């Protein structure tokens, strides 16, 4: 069986200008993101999933790029 290891995860290779976050984290993240020059895209809780996961932006977006 061939080995399947992620060699380069989907992490930014350069400066980040825009990033998505769950709105429930706005109070603690807004100022630090502003200090870093990152514009946040605040996503509402996803009521279709377990409440413990509802604020996870990665469960609400579909990555179509490379």
PDB file of N, CA and C in Angstrom:
ATOM      1  N   UNK A   1       0.850  -1.176   0.000  1.00  0.00           N
ATOM      2  CA  UNK A   1       0.000   0.000   0.000  1.00  0.00           C
ATOM      3  C   UNK A   1       0.895   1.238   0.000  1.00  0.00           C
ATOM      4  N   UNK A   2       0.578   2.199  -0.853  1.00  0.00           N
ATOM      5  CA  UNK A   2       1.384   3.421  -0.903  1.00  0.00           C
ATOM      6  C   UNK A   2       1.108   4.284   0.328  1.00  0.00           C
ATOM      7  N   UNK A   3       2.134   4.984   0.756  1.00  0.00           N
ATOM      8  CA  UNK A   3       2.029   5.839   1.926  1.00  0.00           C
ATOM      9  C   UNK A   3       1.323   7.136   1.553  1.00  0.00           C
ATOM     10  N   UNK A   4       0.359   7.556   2.370  1.00  0.00           N
ATOM     11  CA  UNK A   4      -0.374   8.795   2.097  1.00  0.00           C
ATOM     12  C   UNK A   4      -0.108   9.760   3.239  1.00  0.00           C
ATOM     13  N   UNK A   5       0.863  10.616   3.048  1.00  0.00           N
ATOM     14  CA  UNK A   5       1.236  11.590   4.068  1.00  0.00           C
ATOM     15  C   UNK A   5       1.044  12.984   3.489  1.00  0.00           C
ATOM     16  N   UNK A   6       0.447  13.860   4.267  1.00  0.00           N
ATOM     17  CA  UNK A   6       0.283  15.245   3.826  1.00  0.00           C
ATOM     18  C   UNK A   6       1.630  15.937   3.940  1.00  0.00           C
ATOM     19  N   UNK A   7       2.201  16.294   2.808  1.00  0.00           N
ATOM     20  CA  UNK A   7       3.503  16.958   2.811  1.00  0.00           C
ATOM     21  C   UNK A   7       3.362  18.460   3.023  1.00  0.00           C
ATOM     22  N   UNK A   8       2.322  19.060   2.457  1.00  0.00           N
ATOM     23  CA  UNK A   8       2.076  20.489   2.631  1.00  0.00           C
ATOM     24  C   UNK A   8       0.606  20.686   2.990  1.00  0.00           C
ATOM     25  N   UNK A   9       0.309  20.909   4.262  1.00  0.00           N
ATOM     26  CA  UNK A   9      -1.083  21.139   4.643  1.00  0.00           C
ATOM     27  C   UNK A   9      -1.560  22.479   4.078  1.00  0.00           C
ATOM     28  N   UNK A  10      -2.849  22.691   4.101  1.00  0.00           N
ATOM     29  CA  UNK A  10      -3.419  23.934   3.573  1.00  0.00           C
ATOM     30  C   UNK A  10      -3.190  25.084   4.552  1.00  0.00           C
ATOM     31  N   UNK A  11      -1.941  25.452   4.700  1.00  0.00           N
ATOM     32  CA  UNK A  11      -1.559  26.591   5.523  1.00  0.00           C
ATOM     33  C   UNK A  11      -1.004  27.664   4.601  1.00  0.00           C
ATOM     34  N   UNK A  12      -1.194  28.921   4.947  1.00  0.00           N
ATOM     35  CA  UNK A  12      -0.727  29.994   4.061  1.00  0.00           C
ATOM     36  C   UNK A  12       0.791  29.998   3.912  1.00  0.00           C
ATOM     37  N   UNK A  13       1.232  30.262   2.697  1.00  0.00           N
ATOM     38  CA  UNK A  13       2.666  30.351   2.420  1.00  0.00           C
ATOM     39  C   UNK A  13       3.133  31.802   2.438  1.00  0.00           C
ATOM     40  N   UNK A  14       2.196  32.734   2.498  1.00  0.00           N
ATOM     41  CA  UNK A  14       2.529  34.158   2.500  1.00  0.00           C
ATOM     42  C   UNK A  14       1.669  34.907   3.505  1.00  0.00           C
ATOM     43  N   UNK A  15       1.570  36.214   3.310  1.00  0.00           N
ATOM     44  CA  UNK A  15       0.802  37.068   4.210  1.00  0.00           C
ATOM     45  C   UNK A  15      -0.690  36.757   4.103  1.00  0.00           C
ATOM     46  N   UNK A  16      -1.351  36.686   5.242  1.00  0.00           N
ATOM     47  CA  UNK A  16      -2.792  36.433   5.292  1.00  0.00           C
ATOM     48  C   UNK A  16      -3.516  37.773   5.374  1.00  0.00           C
ATOM     49  N   UNK A  17      -4.510  37.964   4.512  1.00  0.00           N
ATOM     50  CA  UNK A  17      -5.276  39.206   4.523  1.00  0.00           C
ATOM     51  C   UNK A  17      -6.712  39.008   4.966  1.00  0.00           C
ATOM     52  N   UNK A  18      -7.249  37.807   4.749  1.00  0.00           N
ATOM     53  CA  UNK A  18      -8.633  37.486   5.077  1.00  0.00           C
ATOM     54  C   UNK A  18      -8.683  36.053   5.598  1.00  0.00           C
ATOM     55  N   UNK A  19      -9.428  35.839   6.677  1.00  0.00           N
ATOM     56  CA  UNK A  19      -9.557  34.493   7.233  1.00  0.00           C
ATOM     57  C   UNK A  19     -10.946  34.334   7.846  1.00  0.00           C
ATOM     58  N   UNK A  20     -11.489  33.123   7.780  1.00  0.00           N
ATOM     59  CA  UNK A  20     -12.823  32.832   8.310  1.00  0.00           C
ATOM     60  C   UNK A  20     -12.729  32.253   9.719  1.00  0.00           C
ATOM     61  N   UNK A  21     -13.644  32.711  10.576  1.00  0.00           N
ATOM     62  CA  UNK A  21     -13.704  32.268  11.966  1.00  0.00           C
ATOM     63  C   UNK A  21     -15.159  32.164  12.385  1.00  0.00           C
ATOM     64  N   UNK A  22     -15.432  31.322  13.371  1.00  0.00           N
ATOM     65  CA  UNK A  22     -16.761  31.263  13.960  1.00  0.00           C
ATOM     66  C   UNK A  22     -17.010  32.533  14.757  1.00  0.00           C
ATOM     67  N   UNK A  23     -18.207  33.098  14.622  1.00  0.00           N
ATOM     68  CA  UNK A  23     -18.549  34.348  15.303  1.00  0.00           C
ATOM     69  C   UNK A  23     -18.436  34.234  16.824  1.00  0.00           C
ATOM     70  N   UNK A  24     -18.545  33.018  17.354  1.00  0.00           N
ATOM     71  CA  UNK A  24     -18.456  32.840  18.808  1.00  0.00           C
ATOM     72  C   UNK A  24     -17.068  33.193  19.350  1.00  0.00           C
ATOM     73  N   UNK A  25     -16.064  33.277  18.455  1.00  0.00           N
ATOM     74  CA  UNK A  25     -14.700  33.603  18.865  1.00  0.00           C
ATOM     75  C   UNK A  25     -14.351  35.075  18.642  1.00  0.00           C
ATOM     76  N   UNK A  26     -15.342  35.859  18.215  1.00  0.00           N
ATOM     77  CA  UNK A  26     -15.094  37.261  17.856  1.00  0.00           C
ATOM     78  C   UNK A  26     -14.489  38.071  19.004  1.00  0.00           C
ATOM     79  N   UNK A  27     -15.049  37.926  20.186  1.00  0.00           N
ATOM     80  CA  UNK A  27     -14.608  38.734  21.332  1.00  0.00           C
ATOM     81  C   UNK A  27     -13.123  38.533  21.648  1.00  0.00           C
ATOM     82  N   UNK A  28     -12.643  37.308  21.532  1.00  0.00           N
ATOM     83  CA  UNK A  28     -11.241  37.055  21.885  1.00  0.00           C
ATOM     84  C   UNK A  28     -10.280  37.220  20.709  1.00  0.00           C
ATOM     85  N   UNK A  29     -10.786  37.126  19.475  1.00  0.00           N
ATOM     86  CA  UNK A  29      -9.891  37.168  18.312  1.00  0.00           C
ATOM     87  C   UNK A  29      -9.855  38.498  17.564  1.00  0.00           C
ATOM     88  N   UNK A  30     -10.882  39.314  17.706  1.00  0.00           N
ATOM     89  CA  UNK A  30     -10.981  40.513  16.867  1.00  0.00           C
ATOM     90  C   UNK A  30      -9.766  41.431  16.991  1.00  0.00           C
ATOM     91  N   UNK A  31      -9.366  41.772  18.187  1.00  0.00           N
ATOM     92  CA  UNK A  31      -8.233  42.690  18.388  1.00  0.00           C
ATOM     93  C   UNK A  31      -6.914  42.078  17.912  1.00  0.00           C
ATOM     94  N   UNK A  32      -6.585  40.839  18.291  1.00  0.00           N
ATOM     95  CA  UNK A  32      -5.331  40.251  17.795  1.00  0.00           C
ATOM     96  C   UNK A  32      -5.277  40.168  16.268  1.00  0.00           C
ATOM     97  N   UNK A  33      -6.398  39.846  15.633  1.00  0.00           N
ATOM     98  CA  UNK A  33      -6.417  39.780  14.168  1.00  0.00           C
ATOM     99  C   UNK A  33      -6.204  41.163  13.564  1.00  0.00           C
ATOM    100  N   UNK A  34      -6.824  42.158  14.167  1.00  0.00           N
ATOM    101  CA  UNK A  34      -6.649  43.536  13.705  1.00  0.00           C
ATOM    102  C   UNK A  34      -5.177  43.938  13.821  1.00  0.00           C
ATOM    103  N   UNK A  35      -4.542  43.579  14.914  1.00  0.00           N
ATOM    104  CA  UNK A  35      -3.119  43.891  15.117  1.00  0.00           C
ATOM    105  C   UNK A  35      -2.236  43.231  14.066  1.00  0.00           C
ATOM    106  N   UNK A  36      -2.668  42.088  13.550  1.00  0.00           N
ATOM    107  CA  UNK A  36      -1.911  41.369  12.522  1.00  0.00           C
ATOM    108  C   UNK A  36      -2.283  41.804  11.104  1.00  0.00           C
ATOM    109  N   UNK A  37      -3.275  42.691  10.988  1.00  0.00           N
ATOM    110  CA  UNK A  37      -3.705  43.152   9.674  1.00  0.00           C
ATOM    111  C   UNK A  37      -4.561  42.146   8.927  1.00  0.00           C
ATOM    112  N   UNK A  38      -5.209  41.251   9.661  1.00  0.00           N
ATOM    113  CA  UNK A  38      -6.055  40.217   9.056  1.00  0.00           C
ATOM    114  C   UNK A  38      -7.522  40.623   9.188  1.00  0.00           C
ATOM    115  N   UNK A  39      -8.230  40.630   8.071  1.00  0.00           N
ATOM    116  CA  UNK A  39      -9.660  40.918   8.076  1.00  0.00           C
ATOM    117  C   UNK A  39     -10.412  39.611   8.324  1.00  0.00           C
ATOM    118  N   UNK A  40     -11.180  39.545   9.420  1.00  0.00           N
ATOM    119  CA  UNK A  40     -11.917  38.308   9.704  1.00  0.00           C
ATOM    120  C   UNK A  40     -13.250  38.257   8.966  1.00  0.00           C
ATOM    121  N   UNK A  41     -13.623  37.076   8.553  1.00  0.00           N
ATOM    122  CA  UNK A  41     -14.949  36.804   8.007  1.00  0.00           C
ATOM    123  C   UNK A  41     -15.649  35.987   9.089  1.00  0.00           C
ATOM    124  N   UNK A  42     -16.568  36.618   9.816  1.00  0.00           N
ATOM    125  CA  UNK A  42     -17.228  35.965  10.949  1.00  0.00           C
ATOM    126  C   UNK A  42     -18.417  35.146  10.461  1.00  0.00           C
ATOM    127  N   UNK A  43     -18.405  33.867  10.740  1.00  0.00           N
ATOM    128  CA  UNK A  43     -19.476  32.960  10.321  1.00  0.00           C
ATOM    129  C   UNK A  43     -20.355  32.600  11.516  1.00  0.00           C
ATOM    130  N   UNK A  44     -21.682  32.600  11.323  1.00  0.00           N
ATOM    131  CA  UNK A  44     -22.580  32.232  12.421  1.00  0.00           C
ATOM    132  C   UNK A  44     -22.458  30.747  12.753  1.00  0.00           C
ATOM    133  N   UNK A  45     -22.904  30.394  13.952  1.00  0.00           N
ATOM    134  CA  UNK A  45     -22.902  28.982  14.348  1.00  0.00           C
ATOM    135  C   UNK A  45     -23.710  28.146  13.362  1.00  0.00           C
ATOM    136  N   UNK A  46     -23.241  26.946  13.125  1.00  0.00           N
ATOM    137  CA  UNK A  46     -23.926  25.996  12.255  1.00  0.00           C
ATOM    138  C   UNK A  46     -24.819  25.129  13.135  1.00  0.00           C
ATOM    139  N   UNK A  47     -26.102  25.354  13.079  1.00  0.00           N
ATOM    140  CA  UNK A  47     -27.051  24.627  13.930  1.00  0.00           C
ATOM    141  C   UNK A  47     -27.272  23.181  13.491  1.00  0.00           C
ATOM    142  N   UNK A  48     -26.717  22.797  12.341  1.00  0.00           N
ATOM    143  CA  UNK A  48     -26.905  21.436  11.825  1.00  0.00           C
ATOM    144  C   UNK A  48     -25.904  20.436  12.398  1.00  0.00           C
ATOM    145  N   UNK A  49     -24.944  20.915  13.182  1.00  0.00           N
ATOM    146  CA  UNK A  49     -23.937  20.016  13.754  1.00  0.00           C
ATOM    147  C   UNK A  49     -23.980  20.076  15.276  1.00  0.00           C
ATOM    148  N   UNK A  50     -23.260  19.190  15.905  1.00  0.00           N
ATOM    149  CA  UNK A  50     -23.149  19.140  17.362  1.00  0.00           C
ATOM    150  C   UNK A  50     -22.777  20.535  17.889  1.00  0.00           C
ATOM    151  N   UNK A  51     -23.429  21.020  18.946  1.00  0.00           N
ATOM    152  CA  UNK A  51     -23.147  22.354  19.482  1.00  0.00           C
ATOM    153  C   UNK A  51     -21.668  22.599  19.809  1.00  0.00           C
ATOM    154  N   UNK A  52     -20.938  21.547  20.150  1.00  0.00           N
ATOM    155  CA  UNK A  52     -19.514  21.713  20.448  1.00  0.00           C
ATOM    156  C   UNK A  52     -18.707  22.053  19.201  1.00  0.00           C
ATOM    157  N   UNK A  53     -19.257  21.764  18.033  1.00  0.00           N
ATOM    158  CA  UNK A  53     -18.567  22.019  16.764  1.00  0.00           C
ATOM    159  C   UNK A  53     -19.194  23.165  15.982  1.00  0.00           C
ATOM    160  N   UNK A  54     -20.296  23.699  16.477  1.00  0.00           N
ATOM    161  CA  UNK A  54     -21.093  24.672  15.730  1.00  0.00           C
ATOM    162  C   UNK A  54     -20.327  25.924  15.314  1.00  0.00           C
ATOM    163  N   UNK A  55     -19.306  26.313  16.057  1.00  0.00           N
ATOM    164  CA  UNK A  55     -18.562  27.527  15.738  1.00  0.00           C
ATOM    165  C   UNK A  55     -17.312  27.305  14.919  1.00  0.00           C
ATOM    166  N   UNK A  56     -17.091  26.087  14.452  1.00  0.00           N
ATOM    167  CA  UNK A  56     -15.888  25.780  13.676  1.00  0.00           C
ATOM    168  C   UNK A  56     -16.091  26.167  12.213  1.00  0.00           C
ATOM    169  N   UNK A  57     -15.416  27.222  11.780  1.00  0.00           N
ATOM    170  CA  UNK A  57     -15.563  27.728  10.411  1.00  0.00           C
ATOM    171  C   UNK A  57     -15.191  26.674   9.371  1.00  0.00           C
ATOM    172  N   UNK A  58     -14.253  25.803   9.694  1.00  0.00           N
ATOM    173  CA  UNK A  58     -13.823  24.786   8.724  1.00  0.00           C
ATOM    174  C   UNK A  58     -14.925  23.782   8.397  1.00  0.00           C
ATOM    175  N   UNK A  59     -15.956  23.702   9.224  1.00  0.00           N
ATOM    176  CA  UNK A  59     -17.077  22.806   8.949  1.00  0.00           C
ATOM    177  C   UNK A  59     -18.172  23.496   8.138  1.00  0.00           C
ATOM    178  N   UNK A  60     -17.994  24.789   7.869  1.00  0.00           N
ATOM    179  CA  UNK A  60     -19.014  25.559   7.156  1.00  0.00           C
ATOM    180  C   UNK A  60     -18.556  26.023   5.784  1.00  0.00           C
ATOM    181  N   UNK A  61     -17.319  25.756   5.447  1.00  0.00           N
ATOM    182  CA  UNK A  61     -16.761  26.213   4.176  1.00  0.00           C
ATOM    183  C   UNK A  61     -16.311  25.029   3.336  1.00  0.00           C
ATOM    184  N   UNK A  62     -16.307  25.226   2.039  1.00  0.00           N
ATOM    185  CA  UNK A  62     -15.839  24.203   1.111  1.00  0.00           C
ATOM    186  C   UNK A  62     -14.633  24.752   0.369  1.00  0.00           C
ATOM    187  N   UNK A  63     -13.498  24.114   0.530  1.00  0.00           N
ATOM    188  CA  UNK A  63     -12.264  24.552  -0.113  1.00  0.00           C
ATOM    189  C   UNK A  63     -12.218  24.008  -1.533  1.00  0.00           C
ATOM    190  N   UNK A  64     -12.243  24.901  -2.519  1.00  0.00           N
ATOM    191  CA  UNK A  64     -12.252  24.486  -3.917  1.00  0.00           C
ATOM    192  C   UNK A  64     -10.936  24.771  -4.625  1.00  0.00           C
ATOM    193  N   UNK A  65     -10.059  25.508  -3.973  1.00  0.00           N
ATOM    194  CA  UNK A  65      -8.809  25.897  -4.623  1.00  0.00           C
ATOM    195  C   UNK A  65      -7.657  24.969  -4.330  1.00  0.00           C
ATOM    196  N   UNK A  66      -6.529  25.271  -4.929  1.00  0.00           N
ATOM    197  CA  UNK A  66      -5.339  24.453  -4.733  1.00  0.00           C
ATOM    198  C   UNK A  66      -4.359  25.060  -3.797  1.00  0.00           C
TER     199      UNK A  66
END
